[in-house]
GROMACS .gro file of C-alpha atoms in nm:
model
  456
    1MET     CA    1  14.593   5.949  10.296
    2LYS     CA    2  14.963   6.014  10.265
    3LYS     CA    3  14.938   6.291  10.521
    4SER     CA    4  14.773   6.052  10.766
    5ASN     CA    5  15.048   5.793  10.721
    6ILE     CA    6  15.314   6.056  10.783
    7CYS     CA    7  15.146   6.159  11.107
    8LYS     CA    8  15.119   5.801  11.227
    9ARG     CA    9  15.487   5.741  11.148
   10GLY     CA   10  15.592   6.055  11.335
   11LEU     CA   11  15.384   5.954  11.635
   12SER     CA   12  15.547   5.608  11.638
   13LEU     CA   13  15.896   5.757  11.628
   14ALA     CA   14  15.816   5.995  11.914
   15LEU     CA   15  15.675   5.713  12.123
   16ALA     CA   16  15.984   5.498  12.059
   17PHE     CA   17  16.212   5.786  12.163
   18MET     CA   18  16.020   5.836  12.489
   19ILE     CA   19  16.045   5.463  12.567
   20MET     CA   20  16.422   5.471  12.504
   21VAL     CA   21  16.471   5.776  12.726
   22THR     CA   22  16.262   5.622  13.004
   23ALA     CA   23  16.463   5.301  12.985
   24LEU     CA   24  16.789   5.495  12.995
   25PHE     CA   25  16.700   5.683  13.314
   26CYS     CA   26  16.510   5.411  13.496
   27THR     CA   27  16.739   5.111  13.441
   28GLU     CA   28  17.036   5.056  13.684
   29VAL     CA   29  17.352   5.041  13.478
   30PRO     CA   30  17.662   4.995  13.700
   31VAL     CA   31  17.894   5.153  13.448
   32SER     CA   32  18.061   5.385  13.701
   33ALA     CA   33  17.992   5.186  14.021
   34ALA     CA   34  18.280   5.188  14.275
   35SER     CA   35  18.483   4.866  14.296
   36ILE     CA   36  18.582   4.705  14.624
   37ARG     CA   37  18.929   4.650  14.483
   38ASN     CA   38  19.007   5.014  14.575
   39THR     CA   39  18.910   4.963  14.941
   40ARG     CA   40  19.185   4.908  15.198
   41ILE     CA   41  19.123   4.692  15.505
   42VAL     CA   42  19.347   4.774  15.801
   43ALA     CA   43  19.372   4.512  16.075
   44SER     CA   44  19.511   4.532  16.428
   45VAL     CA   45  19.609   4.285  16.699
   46GLN     CA   46  19.353   4.336  16.972
   47ALA     CA   47  19.465   4.073  17.224
   48SER     CA   48  19.735   3.810  17.274
   49SER     CA   49  19.784   3.503  17.491
   50ASN     CA   50  20.040   3.222  17.496
   51VAL     CA   51  19.859   3.029  17.221
   52ALA     CA   52  19.616   3.269  17.050
   53LEU     CA   53  19.586   3.609  16.886
   54ARG     CA   54  19.269   3.814  16.836
   55ILE     CA   55  19.267   4.015  16.511
   56ARG     CA   56  19.022   4.302  16.456
   57TRP     CA   57  18.947   4.513  16.150
   58THR     CA   58  18.715   4.796  16.045
   59ARG     CA   59  18.430   4.669  15.829
   60SER     CA   60  18.356   4.804  15.481
   61SER     CA   61  17.996   4.879  15.378
   62MET     CA   62  18.076   4.734  15.035
   63ALA     CA   63  18.193   4.395  15.161
   64GLN     CA   64  17.999   4.073  15.127
   65GLY     CA   65  18.255   3.896  15.346
   66TYR     CA   66  18.620   3.886  15.456
   67VAL     CA   67  18.914   3.650  15.407
   68ILE     CA   68  19.175   3.619  15.684
   69TYR     CA   69  19.536   3.531  15.594
   70ARG     CA   70  19.843   3.452  15.805
   71ARG     CA   71  20.214   3.399  15.751
   72GLU     CA   72  20.493   3.326  15.998
   73SER     CA   73  20.760   3.539  15.829
   74VAL     CA   74  20.795   3.769  15.531
   75LYS     CA   75  20.986   3.491  15.353
   76GLN     CA   76  20.689   3.253  15.366
   77PRO     CA   77  20.370   3.267  15.155
   78TRP     CA   78  20.037   3.377  15.295
   79LYS     CA   79  19.808   3.100  15.421
   80ARG     CA   80  19.432   3.142  15.391
   81LEU     CA   81  19.279   3.079  15.734
   82ARG     CA   82  18.909   3.153  15.719
   83VAL     CA   83  18.629   3.323  15.523
   84VAL     CA   84  18.378   3.510  15.741
   85ASN     CA   85  18.057   3.699  15.669
   86LYS     CA   86  18.022   4.075  15.624
   87ASN     CA   87  17.901   4.132  15.983
   88THR     CA   88  18.218   3.990  16.139
   89SER     CA   89  18.493   4.229  16.253
   90TYR     CA   90  18.730   4.002  16.446
   91TYR     CA   91  18.892   3.660  16.434
   92ILE     CA   92  19.068   3.453  16.702
   93ASP     CA   93  19.358   3.247  16.570
   94ARG     CA   94  19.411   2.957  16.812
   95ASN     CA   95  19.658   2.672  16.871
   96LEU     CA   96  19.962   2.890  16.803
   97THR     CA   97  20.316   2.855  16.938
   98ALA     CA   98  20.406   3.059  17.248
   99GLY     CA   99  20.658   3.340  17.207
  100LYS     CA  100  20.632   3.361  16.828
  101PRO     CA  101  20.553   3.649  16.587
  102TYR     CA  102  20.280   3.615  16.325
  103GLN     CA  103  20.166   3.844  16.046
  104TYR     CA  104  19.802   3.881  15.939
  105GLY     CA  105  19.610   4.033  15.652
  106VAL     CA  106  19.235   4.077  15.603
  107ARG     CA  107  19.075   4.130  15.259
  108ALA     CA  108  18.716   4.227  15.195
  109TYR     CA  109  18.542   4.072  14.894
  110ARG     CA  110  18.220   4.094  14.694
  111LYS     CA  111  18.085   3.979  14.359
  112GLU     CA  112  18.128   4.224  14.073
  113ASN     CA  113  18.009   4.122  13.728
  114GLY     CA  114  17.968   3.766  13.847
  115LYS     CA  115  18.321   3.730  13.993
  116ASN     CA  116  18.464   3.766  14.344
  117VAL     CA  117  18.670   4.084  14.366
  118TYR     CA  118  18.904   4.144  14.664
  119SER     CA  119  19.020   4.459  14.841
  120ILE     CA  120  19.377   4.560  14.918
  121PHE     CA  121  19.504   4.527  15.277
  122THR     CA  122  19.769   4.646  15.520
  123PRO     CA  123  19.948   4.360  15.706
  124VAL     CA  124  19.975   4.369  16.084
  125THR     CA  125  20.231   4.184  16.296
  126GLY     CA  126  20.170   4.054  16.646
  127ALA     CA  127  20.320   3.787  16.869
  128THR     CA  128  20.200   3.531  17.116
  129ARG     CA  129  20.320   3.586  17.470
  130PRO     CA  130  20.608   3.378  17.612
  131PHE     CA  131  20.548   3.144  17.904
  132LYS     CA  132  20.619   3.272  18.256
  133THR     CA  133  20.954   3.203  18.419
  134THR     CA  134  21.052   3.106  18.775
  135VAL     CA  135  21.223   3.380  18.977
  136THR     CA  136  21.463   3.356  19.271
  137ALA     CA  137  21.595   3.653  19.473
  138LYS     CA  138  21.871   3.658  19.737
  139ALA     CA  139  21.986   3.953  19.947
  140VAL     CA  140  22.367   3.954  19.964
  141SER     CA  141  22.420   4.293  20.129
  142ALA     CA  142  22.232   4.598  20.251
  143ASN     CA  143  22.232   4.745  19.901
  144ARG     CA  144  22.241   4.440  19.676
  145VAL     CA  145  21.992   4.167  19.584
  146ASN     CA  146  22.082   3.902  19.327
  147VAL     CA  147  21.788   3.803  19.107
  148SER     CA  148  21.790   3.495  18.881
  149TRP     CA  149  21.532   3.317  18.665
  150THR     CA  150  21.488   3.019  18.436
  151ARG     CA  151  21.552   3.079  18.067
  152ILE     CA  152  21.247   3.104  17.841
  153THR     CA  153  21.277   2.983  17.482
  154ARG     CA  154  21.162   3.204  17.193
  155CYS     CA  155  21.166   3.526  17.393
  156ASP     CA  156  21.352   3.847  17.306
  157GLY     CA  157  21.436   3.959  17.658
  158TYR     CA  158  21.320   4.018  18.012
  159TYR     CA  159  21.167   4.310  18.201
  160ILE     CA  160  21.273   4.333  18.567
  161TYR     CA  161  21.055   4.493  18.837
  162ARG     CA  162  21.083   4.540  19.212
  163ARG     CA  163  20.828   4.614  19.481
  164ALA     CA  164  20.906   4.719  19.836
  165ALA     CA  165  20.658   4.616  20.105
  166GLY     CA  166  20.352   4.843  20.091
  167GLU     CA  167  20.457   5.009  19.762
  168LYS     CA  168  20.376   4.972  19.392
  169TRP     CA  169  20.583   4.785  19.136
  170LYS     CA  170  20.886   4.978  19.010
  171TYR     CA  171  21.046   4.913  18.672
  172LEU     CA  172  21.421   4.846  18.704
  173THR     CA  173  21.558   4.750  18.362
  174VAL     CA  174  21.515   4.538  18.051
  175LEU     CA  175  21.773   4.273  17.958
  176ASP     CA  176  21.835   4.074  17.642
  177ARG     CA  177  21.738   3.709  17.603
  178THR     CA  178  22.087   3.578  17.687
  179LYS     CA  179  22.062   3.700  18.048
  180THR     CA  180  21.926   3.490  18.335
  181SER     CA  181  22.040   3.702  18.628
  182TYR     CA  182  22.045   4.062  18.747
  183ALA     CA  183  22.212   4.239  19.038
  184ASP     CA  184  21.994   4.505  19.197
  185THR     CA  185  22.254   4.735  19.353
  186LYS     CA  186  22.010   5.015  19.441
  187ALA     CA  187  21.834   4.833  19.723
  188SER     CA  188  21.803   4.986  20.069
  189GLY     CA  189  21.905   4.822  20.393
  190ASN     CA  190  21.656   4.652  20.622
  191THR     CA  191  21.385   4.650  20.353
  192LYS     CA  192  21.150   4.376  20.232
  193TYR     CA  193  21.140   4.328  19.852
  194VAL     CA  194  20.965   4.112  19.595
  195TYR     CA  195  21.106   4.088  19.240
  196CYS     CA  196  20.921   4.017  18.918
  197VAL     CA  197  21.061   3.903  18.583
  198ARG     CA  198  20.851   3.907  18.265
  199ALA     CA  199  20.980   3.760  17.940
  200TYR     CA  200  20.867   3.940  17.624
  201LYS     CA  201  20.839   3.873  17.252
  202ARG     CA  202  20.855   4.149  16.994
  203GLY     CA  203  20.573   4.160  16.741
  204GLY     CA  204  20.578   4.459  16.507
  205SER     CA  205  20.626   4.763  16.731
  206VAL     CA  206  20.488   4.599  17.046
  207ASN     CA  207  20.656   4.395  17.318
  208TYR     CA  208  20.418   4.119  17.427
  209LEU     CA  209  20.489   4.034  17.792
  210ALA     CA  210  20.453   3.699  17.962
  211PRO     CA  211  20.240   3.670  18.278
  212MET     CA  212  20.400   3.809  18.594
  213SER     CA  213  20.629   3.575  18.783
  214SER     CA  214  20.738   3.688  19.129
  215SER     CA  215  21.007   3.584  19.373
  216ARG     CA  216  20.952   3.512  19.740
  217LEU     CA  217  20.988   3.799  19.983
  218VAL     CA  218  21.352   3.885  20.063
  219THR     CA  219  21.482   4.120  20.334
  220THR     CA  220  21.807   4.312  20.301
  221PRO     CA  221  22.031   4.336  20.610
  222SER     CA  222  22.041   4.664  20.800
  223GLY     CA  223  22.399   4.754  20.707
  224GLY     CA  224  22.739   4.636  20.595
  225SER     CA  225  22.849   4.515  20.255
  226SER     CA  226  23.003   4.213  20.088
  227SER     CA  227  23.272   4.430  19.930
  228GLY     CA  228  23.482   4.588  20.205
  229THR     CA  229  23.463   4.861  20.464
  230TYR     CA  230  23.230   5.089  20.268
  231ALA     CA  231  22.893   4.997  20.124
  232LYS     CA  232  22.840   5.029  19.752
  233PHE     CA  233  22.716   5.361  19.619
  234ASN     CA  234  22.369   5.455  19.736
  235ASN     CA  235  22.125   5.644  19.515
  236SER     CA  236  22.255   5.986  19.619
  237GLN     CA  237  22.614   5.889  19.545
  238MET     CA  238  22.509   5.747  19.207
  239GLU     CA  239  22.340   6.077  19.124
  240VAL     CA  240  22.653   6.272  19.216
  241MET     CA  241  22.865   6.047  18.995
  242LYS     CA  242  22.625   6.085  18.702
  243LYS     CA  243  22.628   6.465  18.730
  244ILE     CA  244  23.008   6.468  18.744
  245LEU     CA  245  23.050   6.255  18.432
  246TYR     CA  246  22.788   6.449  18.238
  247ALA     CA  247  22.949   6.779  18.341
  248VAL     CA  248  23.297   6.688  18.221
  249GLU     CA  249  23.175   6.520  17.901
  250THR     CA  250  22.918   6.765  17.760
  251GLY     CA  251  22.820   7.003  18.041
  252GLY     CA  252  23.098   7.256  17.989
  253GLN     CA  253  23.255   7.148  18.319
  254VAL     CA  254  22.960   7.291  18.512
  255TYR     CA  255  22.832   7.050  18.777
  256GLY     CA  256  22.475   6.941  18.698
  257ASN     CA  257  22.489   7.048  18.332
  258GLN     CA  258  22.469   6.815  18.033
  259VAL     CA  259  22.380   6.811  17.662
  260TYR     CA  260  22.159   6.509  17.599
  261ASP     CA  261  22.142   6.555  17.221
  262ASP     CA  262  22.517   6.600  17.165
  263PHE     CA  263  22.657   6.468  16.836
  264THR     CA  264  23.032   6.456  16.776
  265ALA     CA  265  23.170   6.344  16.441
  266ALA     CA  266  23.458   6.098  16.409
  267TYR     CA  267  23.810   6.244  16.458
  268THR     CA  268  23.675   6.563  16.621
  269ASN     CA  269  23.845   6.503  16.957
  270SER     CA  270  24.119   6.263  16.855
  271SER     CA  271  24.268   6.097  16.547
  272ALA     CA  272  24.210   5.767  16.728
  273GLU     CA  273  23.831   5.813  16.739
  274HIS     CA  274  23.718   5.639  16.421
  275ALA     CA  275  23.342   5.662  16.484
  276ILE     CA  276  23.077   5.904  16.605
  277THR     CA  277  23.021   5.997  16.971
  278ILE     CA  278  22.673   6.084  17.101
  279GLY     CA  279  22.477   6.183  17.408
  280ALA     CA  280  22.537   6.350  17.742
  281GLY     CA  281  22.780   6.076  17.846
  282GLN     CA  282  22.977   6.086  17.518
  283TRP     CA  283  22.910   5.727  17.417
  284TYR     CA  284  23.152   5.630  17.144
  285ALA     CA  285  23.127   5.376  16.858
  286THR     CA  286  22.961   5.052  16.975
  287GLU     CA  287  22.855   5.220  17.301
  288ALA     CA  288  22.662   5.471  17.090
  289GLN     CA  289  22.500   5.178  16.911
  290ARG     CA  290  22.420   5.020  17.248
  291LEU     CA  291  22.243   5.338  17.359
  292LEU     CA  292  22.032   5.364  17.043
  293LYS     CA  293  21.932   4.998  17.065
  294LEU     CA  294  21.825   5.052  17.426
  295ILE     CA  295  21.599   5.342  17.325
  296HIS     CA  296  21.451   5.142  17.037
  297THR     CA  297  21.384   4.839  17.260
  298LYS     CA  298  21.225   5.029  17.545
  299PHE     CA  299  21.036   5.295  17.349
  300PRO     CA  300  20.955   5.158  17.001
  301ALA     CA  301  20.662   5.394  16.944
  302ILE     CA  302  20.871   5.703  17.019
  303TRP     CA  303  21.149   5.573  16.795
  304ALA     CA  304  20.899   5.516  16.511
  305ARG     CA  305  20.771   5.873  16.551
  306TYR     CA  306  21.115   6.025  16.491
  307ASP     CA  307  21.254   5.767  16.246
  308GLY     CA  308  20.944   5.735  16.029
  309LYS     CA  309  20.886   5.813  15.663
  310TYR     CA  310  20.920   6.182  15.579
  311GLY     CA  311  20.888   6.305  15.222
  312SER     CA  312  21.129   6.103  15.011
  313LEU     CA  313  21.308   5.973  15.321
  314PRO     CA  314  21.213   5.614  15.410
  315ALA     CA  315  21.106   5.492  15.751
  316ASN     CA  316  21.383   5.337  15.963
  317LEU     CA  317  21.650   5.542  15.786
  318LEU     CA  318  21.854   5.549  16.109
  319TRP     CA  319  21.749   5.212  16.253
  320ASN     CA  320  21.871   5.026  15.942
  321ASP     CA  321  22.218   5.167  16.013
  322VAL     CA  322  22.196   5.077  16.382
  323VAL     CA  323  22.139   4.709  16.306
  324ASN     CA  324  22.338   4.670  15.983
  325LYS     CA  325  22.644   4.897  16.001
  326ASN     CA  326  22.979   4.842  16.172
  327TRP     CA  327  22.966   5.092  16.456
  328SER     CA  328  23.333   5.053  16.541
  329THR     CA  329  23.393   5.275  16.238
  330TYR     CA  330  23.050   5.431  16.188
  331LYS     CA  331  23.082   5.786  16.056
  332LEU     CA  332  22.838   6.061  15.958
  333THR     CA  333  22.940   6.394  15.806
  334MET     CA  334  22.737   6.709  15.871
  335SER     CA  335  22.700   6.945  15.574
  336SER     CA  336  22.796   7.311  15.601
  337THR     CA  337  22.431   7.404  15.543
  338TYR     CA  338  22.321   7.204  15.847
  339LYS     CA  339  22.602   7.350  16.058
  340THR     CA  340  22.510   7.709  15.978
  341THR     CA  341  22.130   7.696  15.944
  342GLY     CA  342  22.029   7.387  16.139
  343ARG     CA  343  21.842   7.257  15.833
  344PRO     CA  344  21.926   6.901  15.723
  345ARG     CA  345  22.015   6.873  15.355
  346THR     CA  346  22.196   6.545  15.288
  347THR     CA  347  22.111   6.189  15.393
  348ASP     CA  348  22.385   6.209  15.659
  349ASP     CA  349  22.229   6.533  15.785
  350TRP     CA  350  21.893   6.361  15.828
  351LYS     CA  351  22.049   6.070  16.013
  352ILE     CA  352  22.226   6.314  16.247
  353TYR     CA  353  21.902   6.508  16.292
  354ARG     CA  354  21.714   6.190  16.385
  355ILE     CA  355  21.985   6.090  16.632
  356LYS     CA  356  21.961   6.429  16.801
  357VAL     CA  357  21.580   6.445  16.828
  358ILE     CA  358  21.568   6.089  16.961
  359LEU     CA  359  21.838   6.165  17.219
  360ARG     CA  360  21.664   6.475  17.351
  361SER     CA  361  21.321   6.310  17.371
  362ASP     CA  362  21.196   6.193  17.710
  363ALA     CA  363  21.276   5.837  17.599
  364GLY     CA  364  21.630   5.932  17.498
  365ILE     CA  365  21.697   6.114  17.824
  366ALA     CA  366  21.562   5.826  18.033
  367CYS     CA  367  21.774   5.570  17.849
  368GLN     CA  368  22.088   5.782  17.870
  369ASP     CA  369  22.046   5.812  18.246
  370GLU     CA  370  21.981   5.438  18.272
  371LEU     CA  371  22.288   5.352  18.067
  372MET     CA  372  22.502   5.595  18.267
  373TYR     CA  373  22.388   5.440  18.595
  374GLU     CA  374  22.456   5.094  18.453
  375GLN     CA  375  22.808   5.191  18.348
  376ILE     CA  376  22.881   5.355  18.683
  377ARG     CA  377  22.784   5.029  18.854
  378GLU     CA  378  23.004   4.829  18.618
  379TYR     CA  379  23.301   5.061  18.675
  380GLU     CA  380  23.240   5.072  19.049
  381GLN     CA  381  23.261   4.694  19.068
  382GLU     CA  382  23.587   4.695  18.871
  383ILE     CA  383  23.737   4.953  19.109
  384ARG     CA  384  23.622   4.768  19.421
  385ASN     CA  385  23.773   4.449  19.286
  386LEU     CA  386  24.107   4.633  19.303
  387GLY     CA  387  24.057   4.680  19.678
  388ILE     CA  388  23.938   5.044  19.666
  389THR     CA  389  23.616   5.107  19.860
  390GLU     CA  390  23.623   5.465  19.996
  391PRO     CA  391  23.350   5.653  19.797
  392LYS     CA  392  23.552   5.958  19.686
  393SER     CA  393  23.844   5.742  19.572
  394VAL     CA  394  23.609   5.508  19.388
  395GLY     CA  395  23.447   5.813  19.226
  396MET     CA  396  23.778   5.947  19.095
  397PHE     CA  397  23.872   5.612  18.947
  398ILE     CA  398  23.529   5.585  18.784
  399ASN     CA  399  23.601   5.919  18.617
  400ILE     CA  400  23.938   5.784  18.500
  401ARG     CA  401  23.777   5.460  18.378
  402HIS     CA  402  23.511   5.646  18.184
  403GLN     CA  403  23.768   5.871  18.020
  404GLY     CA  404  24.064   5.643  17.953
  405GLY     CA  405  23.953   5.282  18.002
  406TYR     CA  406  24.060   5.015  18.250
  407GLY     CA  407  24.426   5.046  18.152
  408ALA     CA  408  24.428   5.407  18.271
  409VAL     CA  409  24.286   5.296  18.607
  410THR     CA  410  24.565   5.045  18.673
  411ARG     CA  411  24.829   5.289  18.547
  412ILE     CA  412  24.720   5.570  18.780
  413LEU     CA  413  24.674   5.326  19.068
  414ASN     CA  414  25.035   5.211  19.031
  415LYS     CA  415  25.147   5.575  19.057
  416THR     CA  416  24.930   5.652  19.362
  417LYS     CA  417  25.099   5.668  19.703
  418LYS     CA  418  24.952   5.458  19.981
  419PRO     CA  419  24.706   5.485  20.136
  420VAL     CA  420  24.485   5.532  19.830
  421THR     CA  421  24.293   5.852  19.899
  422LEU     CA  422  24.131   6.110  19.675
  423LEU     CA  423  24.420   6.353  19.730
  424ASN     CA  424  24.685   6.092  19.652
  425ILE     CA  425  24.500   5.986  19.335
  426TYR     CA  426  24.475   6.349  19.225
  427ASN     CA  427  24.848   6.401  19.284
  428ALA     CA  428  24.921   6.088  19.077
  429LEU     CA  429  24.709   6.230  18.794
  430LYS     CA  430  24.928   6.543  18.789
  431THR     CA  431  25.228   6.324  18.703
  432ASP     CA  432  25.042   6.140  18.425
  433THR     CA  433  25.139   6.349  18.123
  434GLY     CA  434  25.123   6.303  17.750
  435ASN     CA  435  24.817   6.079  17.737
  436GLN     CA  436  24.438   6.092  17.724
  437VAL     CA  437  24.383   6.118  18.101
  438GLY     CA  438  24.679   6.314  18.239
  439ALA     CA  439  24.658   6.581  17.970
  440TYR     CA  440  24.314   6.695  18.091
  441ARG     CA  441  24.431   6.894  18.394
  442THR     CA  442  24.123   7.118  18.420
  443ARG     CA  443  23.888   6.821  18.405
  444GLN     CA  444  24.069   6.633  18.683
  445ALA     CA  445  24.076   6.945  18.901
  446LYS     CA  446  23.700   6.989  18.858
  447VAL     CA  447  23.626   6.625  18.942
  448TYR     CA  448  23.851   6.646  19.248
  449SER     CA  449  23.667   6.953  19.379
  450TRP     CA  450  23.318   6.812  19.306
  451LEU     CA  451  23.393   6.483  19.479
  452ASN     CA  452  23.512   6.673  19.786
  453ALA     CA  453  23.201   6.893  19.779
  454TYR     CA  454  22.923   6.651  19.690
  455MET     CA  455  23.029   6.289  19.750
  456LYS     CA  456  22.924   6.208  20.104
   0.00000   0.00000   0.00000
């Protein structure tokens, strides 16, 4: 009897164990289930208009829905806009203000243990497009068309384009938001042109352009100029002047040579140079800052590629200096390691390295050439305002202006025998001793010979 009871008890225990094991392996127990809180939702701005933005994101298989947030600046709190179902991957935010940046975030959610749990997210910034402007163009000479437009509020600047009859649109320049006019001095005589101006608003790393706004057709006269006997520099003459200035600044005084990624520390050339000098045209202090801002404005994606996060170095290491430092006295010191091995070591080394790679990129080269052409035009106008119009003479004074400033131009002009010719200017330079311009005898001799050889 006792033996039978023992057997029954053993059988009961075995059966209970089997039931427990079956329950353990057959029951869903979400002890180690993944949580949506570790998922990251990355959004992007897919489209933009004057009053709406379309936001898109990649869906998560874990989501039961998504919450869309918006804020108008990093100083303001996020505003919850809409909750959408799990099958939705975009949202159109309407009734916005034209020409204004907005930041968005999208979070996935689902219920976990009876509570809504939300994912992490990466914010994205976009902007609505500015309204279109009204453009007017007027031909004032064979080589010059004055373009003007109405100011657009809440824009960051304007892109200028030109199209000759029967040709495609050609990009000319980008100007800041304070400008409402532009002088196209590279026009050709007896040519029909239409000009386009597009305002833009910056949102994140993208410039959002307004709709195209075109001028009426204008026709340049067949010849002549509003500025004296000689027409303003044509494209070939501009190219000659650019090559001359590059050659004497960084090209080793070899016509056509230049060093686009040149970096010169403060006080290297003169005790009066209190800031760095960069680029093929030796842009100094605030002009160096102007060049870097131009590259950043026109080619934000390329800038981000070279000034991004790297190891322990933060993104925008250089750009933060461009916008926040005083470039009249901005200095960087290259370490001996970088000088000898070419390997950046210090923070200053990395800033110098980023300057150099940006300058020698296609974007940096294009912007240096654009800035050089712009400065040549500015200097040319100054020289012509002094009554000098003959191309070779104008070219020599542009060289003097670029090297020593406007004061050097008037000083040399006062020493020049009349009539003002290239030879007489060069002879005046030989008498200009003990200063920044006259002391560079080899440079002035090279410029004199190149102008005689190439300036037609």
